Tab-separated table of C-alpha atoms and ligand atoms in Angstrom:
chain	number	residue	atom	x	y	z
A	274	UNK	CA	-17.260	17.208	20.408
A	275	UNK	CA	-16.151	19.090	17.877
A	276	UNK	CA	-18.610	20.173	14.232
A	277	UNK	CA	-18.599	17.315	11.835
A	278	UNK	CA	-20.559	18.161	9.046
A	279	UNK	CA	-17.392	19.836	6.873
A	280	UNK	CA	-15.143	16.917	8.746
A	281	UNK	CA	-13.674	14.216	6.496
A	282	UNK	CA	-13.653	11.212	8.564
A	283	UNK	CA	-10.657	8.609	9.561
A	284	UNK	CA	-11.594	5.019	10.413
A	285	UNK	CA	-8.794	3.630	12.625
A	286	UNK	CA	-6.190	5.465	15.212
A	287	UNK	CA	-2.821	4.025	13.714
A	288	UNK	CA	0.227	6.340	12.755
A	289	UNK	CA	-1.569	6.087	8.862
A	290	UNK	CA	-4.794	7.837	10.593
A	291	UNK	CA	-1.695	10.106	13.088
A	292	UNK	CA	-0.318	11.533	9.248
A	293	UNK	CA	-3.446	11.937	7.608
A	294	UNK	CA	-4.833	13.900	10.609
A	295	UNK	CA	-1.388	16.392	10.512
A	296	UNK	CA	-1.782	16.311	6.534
A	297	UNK	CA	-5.417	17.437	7.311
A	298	UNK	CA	-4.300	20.306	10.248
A	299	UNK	CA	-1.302	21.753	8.247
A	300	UNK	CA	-4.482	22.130	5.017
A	301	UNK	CA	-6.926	23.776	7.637
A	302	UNK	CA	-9.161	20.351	6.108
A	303	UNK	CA	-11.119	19.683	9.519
A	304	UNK	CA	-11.478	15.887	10.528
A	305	UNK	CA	-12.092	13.241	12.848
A	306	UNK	CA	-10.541	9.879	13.476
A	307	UNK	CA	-12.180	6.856	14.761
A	308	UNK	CA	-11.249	4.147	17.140
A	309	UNK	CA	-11.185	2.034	20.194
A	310	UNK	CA	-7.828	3.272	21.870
A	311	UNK	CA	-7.639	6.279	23.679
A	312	UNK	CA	-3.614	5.427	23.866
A	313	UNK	CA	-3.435	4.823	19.947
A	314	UNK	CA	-1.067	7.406	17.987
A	315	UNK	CA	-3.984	9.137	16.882
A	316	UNK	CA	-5.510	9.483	20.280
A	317	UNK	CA	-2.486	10.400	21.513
A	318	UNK	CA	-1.538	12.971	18.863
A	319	UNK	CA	-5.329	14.624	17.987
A	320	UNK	CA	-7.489	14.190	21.326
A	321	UNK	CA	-10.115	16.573	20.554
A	322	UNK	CA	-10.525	15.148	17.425
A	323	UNK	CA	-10.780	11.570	18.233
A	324	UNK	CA	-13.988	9.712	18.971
A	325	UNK	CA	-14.462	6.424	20.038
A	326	UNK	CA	-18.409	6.620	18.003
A	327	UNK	CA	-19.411	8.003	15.014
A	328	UNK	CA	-22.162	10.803	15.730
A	329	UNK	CA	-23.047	12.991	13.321
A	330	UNK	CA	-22.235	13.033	10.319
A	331	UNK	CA	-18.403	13.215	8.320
A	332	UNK	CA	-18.614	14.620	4.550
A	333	UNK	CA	-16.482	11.626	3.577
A	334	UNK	CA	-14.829	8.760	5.399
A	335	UNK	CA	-11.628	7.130	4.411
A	336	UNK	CA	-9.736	4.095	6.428
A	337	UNK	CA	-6.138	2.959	7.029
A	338	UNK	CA	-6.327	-0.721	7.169
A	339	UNK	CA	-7.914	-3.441	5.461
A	340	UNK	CA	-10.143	-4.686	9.070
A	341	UNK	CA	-13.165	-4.646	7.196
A	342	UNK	CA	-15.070	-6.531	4.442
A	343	UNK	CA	-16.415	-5.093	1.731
A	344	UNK	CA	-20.120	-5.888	3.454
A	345	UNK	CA	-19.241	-3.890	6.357
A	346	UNK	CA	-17.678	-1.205	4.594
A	347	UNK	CA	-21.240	-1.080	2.458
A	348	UNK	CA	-23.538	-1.286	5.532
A	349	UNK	CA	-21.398	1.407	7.141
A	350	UNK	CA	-22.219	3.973	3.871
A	351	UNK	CA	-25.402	2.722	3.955
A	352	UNK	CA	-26.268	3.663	7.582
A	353	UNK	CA	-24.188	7.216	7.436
A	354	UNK	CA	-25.530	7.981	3.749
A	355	UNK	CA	-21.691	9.232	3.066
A	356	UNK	CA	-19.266	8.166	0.868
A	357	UNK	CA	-16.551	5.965	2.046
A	358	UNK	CA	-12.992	6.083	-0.160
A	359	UNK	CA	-12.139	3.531	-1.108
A	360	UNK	CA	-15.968	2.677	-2.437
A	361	UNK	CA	-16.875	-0.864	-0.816
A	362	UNK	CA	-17.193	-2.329	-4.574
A	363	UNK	CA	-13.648	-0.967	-5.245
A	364	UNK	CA	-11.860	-2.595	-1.880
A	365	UNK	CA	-13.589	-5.991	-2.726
A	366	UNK	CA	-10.761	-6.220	-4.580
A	367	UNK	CA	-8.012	-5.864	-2.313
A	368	UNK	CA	-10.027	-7.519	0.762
A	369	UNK	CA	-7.807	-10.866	0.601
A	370	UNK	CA	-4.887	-11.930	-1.479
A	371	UNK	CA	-7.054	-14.194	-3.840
A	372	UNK	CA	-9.459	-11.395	-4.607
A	373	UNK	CA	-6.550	-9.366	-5.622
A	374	UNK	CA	-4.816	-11.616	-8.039
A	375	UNK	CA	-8.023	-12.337	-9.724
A	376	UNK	CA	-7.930	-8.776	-9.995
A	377	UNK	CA	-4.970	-8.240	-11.654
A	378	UNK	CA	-5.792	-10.974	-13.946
A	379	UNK	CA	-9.378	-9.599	-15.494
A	380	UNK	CA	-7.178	-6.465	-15.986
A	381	UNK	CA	-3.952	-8.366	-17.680
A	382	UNK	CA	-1.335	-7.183	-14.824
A	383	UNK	CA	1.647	-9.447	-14.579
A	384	UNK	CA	1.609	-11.438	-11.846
A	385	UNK	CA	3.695	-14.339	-10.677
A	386	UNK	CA	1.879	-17.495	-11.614
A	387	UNK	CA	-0.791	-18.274	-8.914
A	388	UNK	CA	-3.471	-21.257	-7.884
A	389	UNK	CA	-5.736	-21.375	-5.137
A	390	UNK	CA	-4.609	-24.592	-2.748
A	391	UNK	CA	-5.384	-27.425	-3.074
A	392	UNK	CA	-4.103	-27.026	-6.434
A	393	UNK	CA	-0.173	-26.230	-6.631
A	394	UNK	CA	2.807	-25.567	-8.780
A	395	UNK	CA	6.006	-26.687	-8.979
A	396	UNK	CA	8.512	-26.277	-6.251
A	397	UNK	CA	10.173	-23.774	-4.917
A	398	UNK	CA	6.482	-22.706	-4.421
A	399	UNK	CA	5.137	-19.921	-2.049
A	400	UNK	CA	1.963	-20.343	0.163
A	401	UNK	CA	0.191	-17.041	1.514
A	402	UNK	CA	-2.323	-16.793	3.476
A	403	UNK	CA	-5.629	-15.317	1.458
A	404	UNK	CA	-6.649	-13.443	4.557
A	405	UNK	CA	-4.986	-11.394	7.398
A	406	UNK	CA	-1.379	-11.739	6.602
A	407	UNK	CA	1.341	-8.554	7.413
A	408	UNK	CA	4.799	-8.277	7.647
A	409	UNK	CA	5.547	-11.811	5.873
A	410	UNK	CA	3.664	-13.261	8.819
A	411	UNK	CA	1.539	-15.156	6.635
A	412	UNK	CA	3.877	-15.745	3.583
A	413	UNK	CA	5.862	-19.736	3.663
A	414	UNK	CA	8.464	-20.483	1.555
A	415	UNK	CA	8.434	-24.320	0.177
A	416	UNK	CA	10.894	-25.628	-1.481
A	417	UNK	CA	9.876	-29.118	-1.295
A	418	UNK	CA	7.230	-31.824	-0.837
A	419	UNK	CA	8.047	-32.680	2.833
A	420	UNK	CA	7.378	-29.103	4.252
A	421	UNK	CA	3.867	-28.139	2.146
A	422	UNK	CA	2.121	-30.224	5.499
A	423	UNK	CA	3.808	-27.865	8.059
A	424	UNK	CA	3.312	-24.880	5.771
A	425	UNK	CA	-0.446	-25.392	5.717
A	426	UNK	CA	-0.397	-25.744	8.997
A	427	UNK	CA	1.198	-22.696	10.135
A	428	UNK	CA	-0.837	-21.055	7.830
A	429	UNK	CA	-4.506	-22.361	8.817
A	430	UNK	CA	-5.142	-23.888	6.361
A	431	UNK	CA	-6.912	-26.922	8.468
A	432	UNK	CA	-9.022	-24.056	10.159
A	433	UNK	CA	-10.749	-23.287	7.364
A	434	UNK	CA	-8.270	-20.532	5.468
A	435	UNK	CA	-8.503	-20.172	2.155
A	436	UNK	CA	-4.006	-20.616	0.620
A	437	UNK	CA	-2.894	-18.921	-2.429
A	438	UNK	CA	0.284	-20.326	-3.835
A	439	UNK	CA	2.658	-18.914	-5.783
A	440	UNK	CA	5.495	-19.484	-8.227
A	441	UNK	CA	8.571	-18.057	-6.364
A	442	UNK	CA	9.701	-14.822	-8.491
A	443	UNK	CA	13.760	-14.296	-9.068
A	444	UNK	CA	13.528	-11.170	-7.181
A	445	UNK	CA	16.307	-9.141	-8.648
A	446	UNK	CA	14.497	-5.668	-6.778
A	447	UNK	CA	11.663	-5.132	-4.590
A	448	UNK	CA	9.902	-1.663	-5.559
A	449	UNK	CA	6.956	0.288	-5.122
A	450	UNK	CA	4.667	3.302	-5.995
A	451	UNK	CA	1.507	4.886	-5.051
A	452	UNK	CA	-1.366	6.685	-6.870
A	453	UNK	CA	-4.168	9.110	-6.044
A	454	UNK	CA	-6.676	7.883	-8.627
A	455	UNK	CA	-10.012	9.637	-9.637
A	456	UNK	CA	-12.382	6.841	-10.671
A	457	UNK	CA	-12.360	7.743	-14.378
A	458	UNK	CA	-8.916	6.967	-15.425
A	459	UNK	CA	-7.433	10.313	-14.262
A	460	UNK	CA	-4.334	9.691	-12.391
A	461	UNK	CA	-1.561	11.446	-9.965
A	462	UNK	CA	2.209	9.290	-10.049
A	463	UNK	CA	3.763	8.815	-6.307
A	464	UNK	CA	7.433	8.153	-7.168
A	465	UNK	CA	8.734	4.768	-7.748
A	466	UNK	CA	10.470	3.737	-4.780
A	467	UNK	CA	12.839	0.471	-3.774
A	468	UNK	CA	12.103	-1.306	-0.795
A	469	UNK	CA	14.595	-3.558	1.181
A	470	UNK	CA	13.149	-6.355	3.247
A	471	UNK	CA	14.661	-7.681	5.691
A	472	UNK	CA	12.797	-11.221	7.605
A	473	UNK	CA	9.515	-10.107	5.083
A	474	UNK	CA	9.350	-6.626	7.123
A	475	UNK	CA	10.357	-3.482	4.560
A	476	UNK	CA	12.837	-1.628	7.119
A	477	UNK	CA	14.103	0.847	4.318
A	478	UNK	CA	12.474	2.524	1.833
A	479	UNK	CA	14.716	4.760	-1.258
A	480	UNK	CA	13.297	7.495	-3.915
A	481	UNK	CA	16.699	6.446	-6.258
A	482	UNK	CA	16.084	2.826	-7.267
A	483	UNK	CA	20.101	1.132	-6.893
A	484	UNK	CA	19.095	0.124	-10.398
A	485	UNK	CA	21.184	1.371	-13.660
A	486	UNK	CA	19.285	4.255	-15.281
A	487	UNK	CA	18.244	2.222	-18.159
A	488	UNK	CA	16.751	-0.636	-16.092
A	489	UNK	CA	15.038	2.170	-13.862
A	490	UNK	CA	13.535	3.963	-16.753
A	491	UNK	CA	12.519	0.473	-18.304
A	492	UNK	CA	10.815	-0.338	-14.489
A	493	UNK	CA	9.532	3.083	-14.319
A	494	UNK	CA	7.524	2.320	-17.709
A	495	UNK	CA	6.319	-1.404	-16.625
A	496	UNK	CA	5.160	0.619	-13.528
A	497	UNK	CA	3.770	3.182	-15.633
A	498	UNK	CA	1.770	0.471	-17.765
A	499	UNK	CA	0.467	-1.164	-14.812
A	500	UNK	CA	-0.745	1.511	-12.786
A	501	UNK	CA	-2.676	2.436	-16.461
A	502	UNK	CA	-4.678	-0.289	-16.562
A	503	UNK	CA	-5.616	0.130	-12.638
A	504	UNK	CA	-6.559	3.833	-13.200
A	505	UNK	CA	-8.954	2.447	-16.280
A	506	UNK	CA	-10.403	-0.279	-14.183
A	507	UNK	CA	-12.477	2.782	-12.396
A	508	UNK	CA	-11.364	2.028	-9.214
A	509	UNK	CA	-10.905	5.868	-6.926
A	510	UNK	CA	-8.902	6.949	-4.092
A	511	UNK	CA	-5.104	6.424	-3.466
A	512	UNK	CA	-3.658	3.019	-3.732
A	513	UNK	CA	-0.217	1.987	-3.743
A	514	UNK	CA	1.684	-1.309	-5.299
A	515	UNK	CA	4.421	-3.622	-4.262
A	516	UNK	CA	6.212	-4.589	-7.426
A	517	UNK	CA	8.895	-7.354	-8.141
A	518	UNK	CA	11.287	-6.763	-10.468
A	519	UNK	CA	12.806	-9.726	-11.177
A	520	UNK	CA	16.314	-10.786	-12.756
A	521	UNK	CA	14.907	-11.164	-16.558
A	522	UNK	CA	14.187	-7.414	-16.239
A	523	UNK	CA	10.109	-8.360	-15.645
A	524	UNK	CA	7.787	-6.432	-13.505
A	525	UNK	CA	5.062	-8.206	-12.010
A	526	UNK	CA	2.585	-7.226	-9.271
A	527	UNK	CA	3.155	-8.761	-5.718
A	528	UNK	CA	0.571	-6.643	-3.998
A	529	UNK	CA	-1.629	-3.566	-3.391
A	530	UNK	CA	-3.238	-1.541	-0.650
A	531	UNK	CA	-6.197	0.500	-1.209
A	532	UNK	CA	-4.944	3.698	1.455
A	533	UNK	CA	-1.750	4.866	2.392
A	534	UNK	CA	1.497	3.026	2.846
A	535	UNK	CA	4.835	2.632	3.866
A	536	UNK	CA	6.514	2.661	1.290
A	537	UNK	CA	6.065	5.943	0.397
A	538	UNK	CA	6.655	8.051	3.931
A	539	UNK	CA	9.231	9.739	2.268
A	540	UNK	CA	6.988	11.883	0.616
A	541	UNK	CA	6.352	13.731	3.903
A	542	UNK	CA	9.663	15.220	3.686
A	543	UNK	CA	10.917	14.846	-0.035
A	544	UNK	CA	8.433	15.529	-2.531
A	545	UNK	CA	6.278	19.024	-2.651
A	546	UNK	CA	3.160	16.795	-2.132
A	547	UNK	CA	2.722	13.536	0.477
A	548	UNK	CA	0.982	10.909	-0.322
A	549	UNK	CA	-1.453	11.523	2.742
A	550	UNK	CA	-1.935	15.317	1.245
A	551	UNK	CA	-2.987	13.975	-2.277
A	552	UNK	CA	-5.707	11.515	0.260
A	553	UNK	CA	-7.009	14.892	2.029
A	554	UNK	CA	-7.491	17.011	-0.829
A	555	UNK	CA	-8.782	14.327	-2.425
A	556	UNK	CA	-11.347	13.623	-0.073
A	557	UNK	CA	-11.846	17.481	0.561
A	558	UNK	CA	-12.522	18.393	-2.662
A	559	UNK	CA	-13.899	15.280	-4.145
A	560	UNK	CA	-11.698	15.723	-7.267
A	561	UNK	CA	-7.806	14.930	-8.131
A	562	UNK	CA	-6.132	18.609	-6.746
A	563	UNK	CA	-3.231	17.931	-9.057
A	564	UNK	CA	-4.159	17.258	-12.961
A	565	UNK	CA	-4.239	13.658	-14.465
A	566	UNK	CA	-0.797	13.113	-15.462
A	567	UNK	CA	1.131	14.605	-12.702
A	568	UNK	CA	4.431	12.329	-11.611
A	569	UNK	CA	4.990	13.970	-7.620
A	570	UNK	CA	8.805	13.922	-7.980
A	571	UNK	CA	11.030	12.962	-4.636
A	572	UNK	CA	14.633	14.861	-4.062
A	573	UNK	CA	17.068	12.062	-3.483
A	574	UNK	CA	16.362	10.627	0.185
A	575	UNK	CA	15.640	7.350	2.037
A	576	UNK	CA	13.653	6.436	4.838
A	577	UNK	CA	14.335	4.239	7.517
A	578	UNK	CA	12.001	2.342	9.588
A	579	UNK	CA	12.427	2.363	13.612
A	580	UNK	CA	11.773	-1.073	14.606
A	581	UNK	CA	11.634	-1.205	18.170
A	582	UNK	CA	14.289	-2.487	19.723
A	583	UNK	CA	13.730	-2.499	23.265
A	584	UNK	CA	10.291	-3.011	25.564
A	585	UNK	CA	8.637	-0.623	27.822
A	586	UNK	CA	6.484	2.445	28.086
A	587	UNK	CA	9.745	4.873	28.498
A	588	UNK	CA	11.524	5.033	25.383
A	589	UNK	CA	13.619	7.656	22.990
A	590	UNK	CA	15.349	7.910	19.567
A	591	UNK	CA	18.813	7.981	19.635
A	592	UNK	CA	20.450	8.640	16.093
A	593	UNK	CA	23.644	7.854	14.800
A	594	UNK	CA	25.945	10.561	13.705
A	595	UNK	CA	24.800	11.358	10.275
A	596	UNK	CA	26.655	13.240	7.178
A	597	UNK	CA	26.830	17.048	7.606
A	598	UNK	CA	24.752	18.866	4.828
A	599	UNK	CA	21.765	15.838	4.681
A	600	UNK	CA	18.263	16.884	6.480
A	601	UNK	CA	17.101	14.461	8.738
A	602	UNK	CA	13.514	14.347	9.804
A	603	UNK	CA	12.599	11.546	12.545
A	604	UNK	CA	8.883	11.126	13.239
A	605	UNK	CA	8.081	8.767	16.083
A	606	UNK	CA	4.535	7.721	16.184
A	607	UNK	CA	3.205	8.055	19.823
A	608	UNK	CA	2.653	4.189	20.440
A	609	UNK	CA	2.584	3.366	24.122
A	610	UNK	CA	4.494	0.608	24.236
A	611	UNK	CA	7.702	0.036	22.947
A	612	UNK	CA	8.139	-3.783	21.717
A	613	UNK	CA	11.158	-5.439	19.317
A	614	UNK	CA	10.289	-5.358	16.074
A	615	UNK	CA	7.068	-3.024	16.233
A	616	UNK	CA	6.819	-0.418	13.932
A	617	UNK	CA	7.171	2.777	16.279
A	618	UNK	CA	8.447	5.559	13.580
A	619	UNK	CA	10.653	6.352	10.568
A	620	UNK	CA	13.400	8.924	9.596
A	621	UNK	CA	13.824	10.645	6.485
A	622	UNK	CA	17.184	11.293	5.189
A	623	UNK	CA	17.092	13.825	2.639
A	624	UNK	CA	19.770	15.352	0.065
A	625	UNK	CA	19.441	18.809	-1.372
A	626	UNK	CA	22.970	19.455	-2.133
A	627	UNK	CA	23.993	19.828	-5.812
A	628	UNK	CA	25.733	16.386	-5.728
A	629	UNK	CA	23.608	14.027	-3.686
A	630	UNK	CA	24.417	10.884	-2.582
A	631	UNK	CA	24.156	8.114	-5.119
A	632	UNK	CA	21.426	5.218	-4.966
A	633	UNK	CA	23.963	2.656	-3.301
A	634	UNK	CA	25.678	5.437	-1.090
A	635	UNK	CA	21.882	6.044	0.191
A	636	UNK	CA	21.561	2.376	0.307
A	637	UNK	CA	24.867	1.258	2.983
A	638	UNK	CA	23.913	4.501	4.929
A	639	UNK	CA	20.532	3.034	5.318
A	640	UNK	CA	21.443	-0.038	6.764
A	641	UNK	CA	24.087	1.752	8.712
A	642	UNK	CA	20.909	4.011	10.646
A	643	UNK	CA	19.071	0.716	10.648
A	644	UNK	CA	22.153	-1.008	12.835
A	645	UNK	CA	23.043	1.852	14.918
A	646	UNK	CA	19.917	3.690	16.070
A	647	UNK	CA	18.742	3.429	19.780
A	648	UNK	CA	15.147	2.725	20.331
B	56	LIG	P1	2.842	-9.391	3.392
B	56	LIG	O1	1.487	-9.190	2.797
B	56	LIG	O2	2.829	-10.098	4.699
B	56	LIG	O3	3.680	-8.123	3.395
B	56	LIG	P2	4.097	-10.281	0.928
B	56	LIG	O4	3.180	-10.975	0.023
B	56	LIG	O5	4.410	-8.849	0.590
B	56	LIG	O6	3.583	-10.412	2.420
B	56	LIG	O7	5.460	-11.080	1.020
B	56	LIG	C1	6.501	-10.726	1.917
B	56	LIG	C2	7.854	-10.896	1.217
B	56	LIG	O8	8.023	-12.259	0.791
B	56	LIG	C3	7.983	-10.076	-0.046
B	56	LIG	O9	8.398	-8.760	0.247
B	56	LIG	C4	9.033	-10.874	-0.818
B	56	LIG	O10	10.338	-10.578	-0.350
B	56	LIG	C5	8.695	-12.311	-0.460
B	56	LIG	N1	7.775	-12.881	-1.479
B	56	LIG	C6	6.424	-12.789	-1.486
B	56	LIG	N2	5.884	-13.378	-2.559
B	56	LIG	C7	6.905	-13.882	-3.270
B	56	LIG	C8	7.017	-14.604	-4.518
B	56	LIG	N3	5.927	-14.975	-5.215
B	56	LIG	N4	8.256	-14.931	-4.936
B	56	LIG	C9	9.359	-14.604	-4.238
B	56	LIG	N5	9.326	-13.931	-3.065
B	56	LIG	C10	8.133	-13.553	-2.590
């Protein structure tokens, strides 16, 4: 077992604990991630840093899903005496979907209108599980009377789970941004990234909003204004926000994580600083390690999820051919077993030539990767 005293510590042993433990190695920031699978990415990728217990004591602890409750995350501090980022009172927040709205609405971020079932809004409504929904697994859209019953349903809801319902926004763009925030309104910008969904799974990601540049300056500011009043709500640690911008030129909150995301894997490869950097440091160091203020800039690039498209324990990548002169950085993450539709790894597409490819030229070579690649 390796020293743990100077360790920050990672509870969970998905890709999100695989990239903060390389963020970590590549900063000479010792850690340790914890699990249950000696096959997970993080296993797989770090063995002599992976533990299935926690002995000894980490200098900090961090985690990269939301498997806990807020109680358990407080015992846990309690019984290690260590800090745990995000703080238990701070992920309360973000521990269900209902939590979260009522969140944003003590703090005056837009949201779509919301109730709690059994109240309910006009239709086209959407119904969303509170608790333990990914991927748009737990998201219904109804559109009328006759299919709230099978909605419910599907959802729980006659088990005992608590429904939030919501107005359905005019999406006109999806977006997204992360931030590394200090607890007392000090603040580091991820960029402010589109999303395209595709069945309620994001399966590209692009620094360049397709948006034109006054709409993306006015979203950038909305985003801005948001992510504001989150940084004064004293909440620490790095959090990132899914953001509908909708066709009357509105931003409104759709949801937040309180670790790192998605959205913004492009950082690994675009931007001088990743988002799972600014979470090391952070934790290192116990302070921001850029100043309040700083907007972490991406060159123009997109990433691509790689969905799995086959089964089986034997798989590889196979690209398309892609444009000379753009740098193209796949990163598989290690899961054993191949399965449709599973997350298994991303590439980044990134431009560095004096002209770079427009937003929309990003955009159709996107889906293009997303059609064509072998996996
Ligand atoms: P999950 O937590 O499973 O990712 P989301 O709440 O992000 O689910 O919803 C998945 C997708 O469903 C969103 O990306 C969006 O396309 C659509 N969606 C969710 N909420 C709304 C809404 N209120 N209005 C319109 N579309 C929505």
């Amino acid at each position: 077992m390796i020293s743990s005293s100077t360790s920050i510590g990672i509870l969970g042993d998905g890709q999100l604990a695989m990239m903060l433990g390389e963020s970590a190695e590549r900063r000479k920031i010792p850690f340790i991630g914890f699990g249950k699978d000696k096959d997970s990415s993080f296993a797989r990728r770090f063995p002599k840093n992976f533990e299935l217990e926690i002995k000894g004591q980490c200098k900090s602890f961090t985690l990269e899903n939301e498997f806990f409750s807020s109680e358990a995350l407080a015992a846990f501090q309690a019984r290690w005496h260590t800090p745990i980022c995000p703080k238990p009172q701070d992920y309360k927040h973000f521990e269900n979907k209902i939590a979260q709205r009522s969140f944003y609405k003590s703090l005056g971020v837009p949201s779509p209108q919301w109730c709690v079932y059994p109240k309910t809004l006009e239709y086209p409504q959407i119904l969303k599980t509170s608790q333990g929904g990914y991927d748009g697994y737990g998201v219904r859209f109804v559109s009328t009377a006759a299919e709230l019953a099978p909605a419910l349903e599907a959802l729980g809801h006659s088990k005992g789970r608590a429904i939030l319902v919501e107005e359905k926004v005019k999406i006109h763009k999806e977006l997204a941004q992360g931030v590394l925030l200090d607890g007392q309104g000090g603040v580091v910008y991820l960029p402010l990234v589109e999303s395209i969904q595709q069945n309620g799974i994001c399966i590209l990601t692009l620094s360049q909003p397709t948006l034109p540049d006054a709409e993306l300056r006015d979203a950038q500011s909305q985003a801005k204004a948001i992510l504001d009043k989150i940084a004064k709500s004293g909440i620490a640690g790095l959090y990132h926000f899914e953001f509908f911008y909708t066709t009357e030129g509105r931003l409104v909150m759709n949801e937040g994580a309180p670790r790192p995301h998605n959205s913004t894997h492009l950082t690994l490869d675009a931007s001088d600083w990743s988002q799972f950097d600014l979470l090391v440091e952070f934790l290192n160091r116990g302070m921001l390690p850029l100043p309040s203020g700083t907007q972490i800039e991406a060159t123009p690039s997109i990433m691509v999820n790689l969905l799995g498209k086959t089964s089986g324990t034997e798989y590889a990548l196979k690209l398309p051919k892609i444009e000379d002169g753009i740098e193209i950085y796949p990163k598989l993450y290690l899961k054993k077993e191949n399965r449709p539709g599973r997350k298994m790894g991303h590439v980044n597409l990134v431009d560095r030539r004096a002209t770079p490819l427009s937003a929309n030229e990003f955009l159709a070579l996107g889906h293009k990767i997303f059609k064509e690649y072998e996996l």
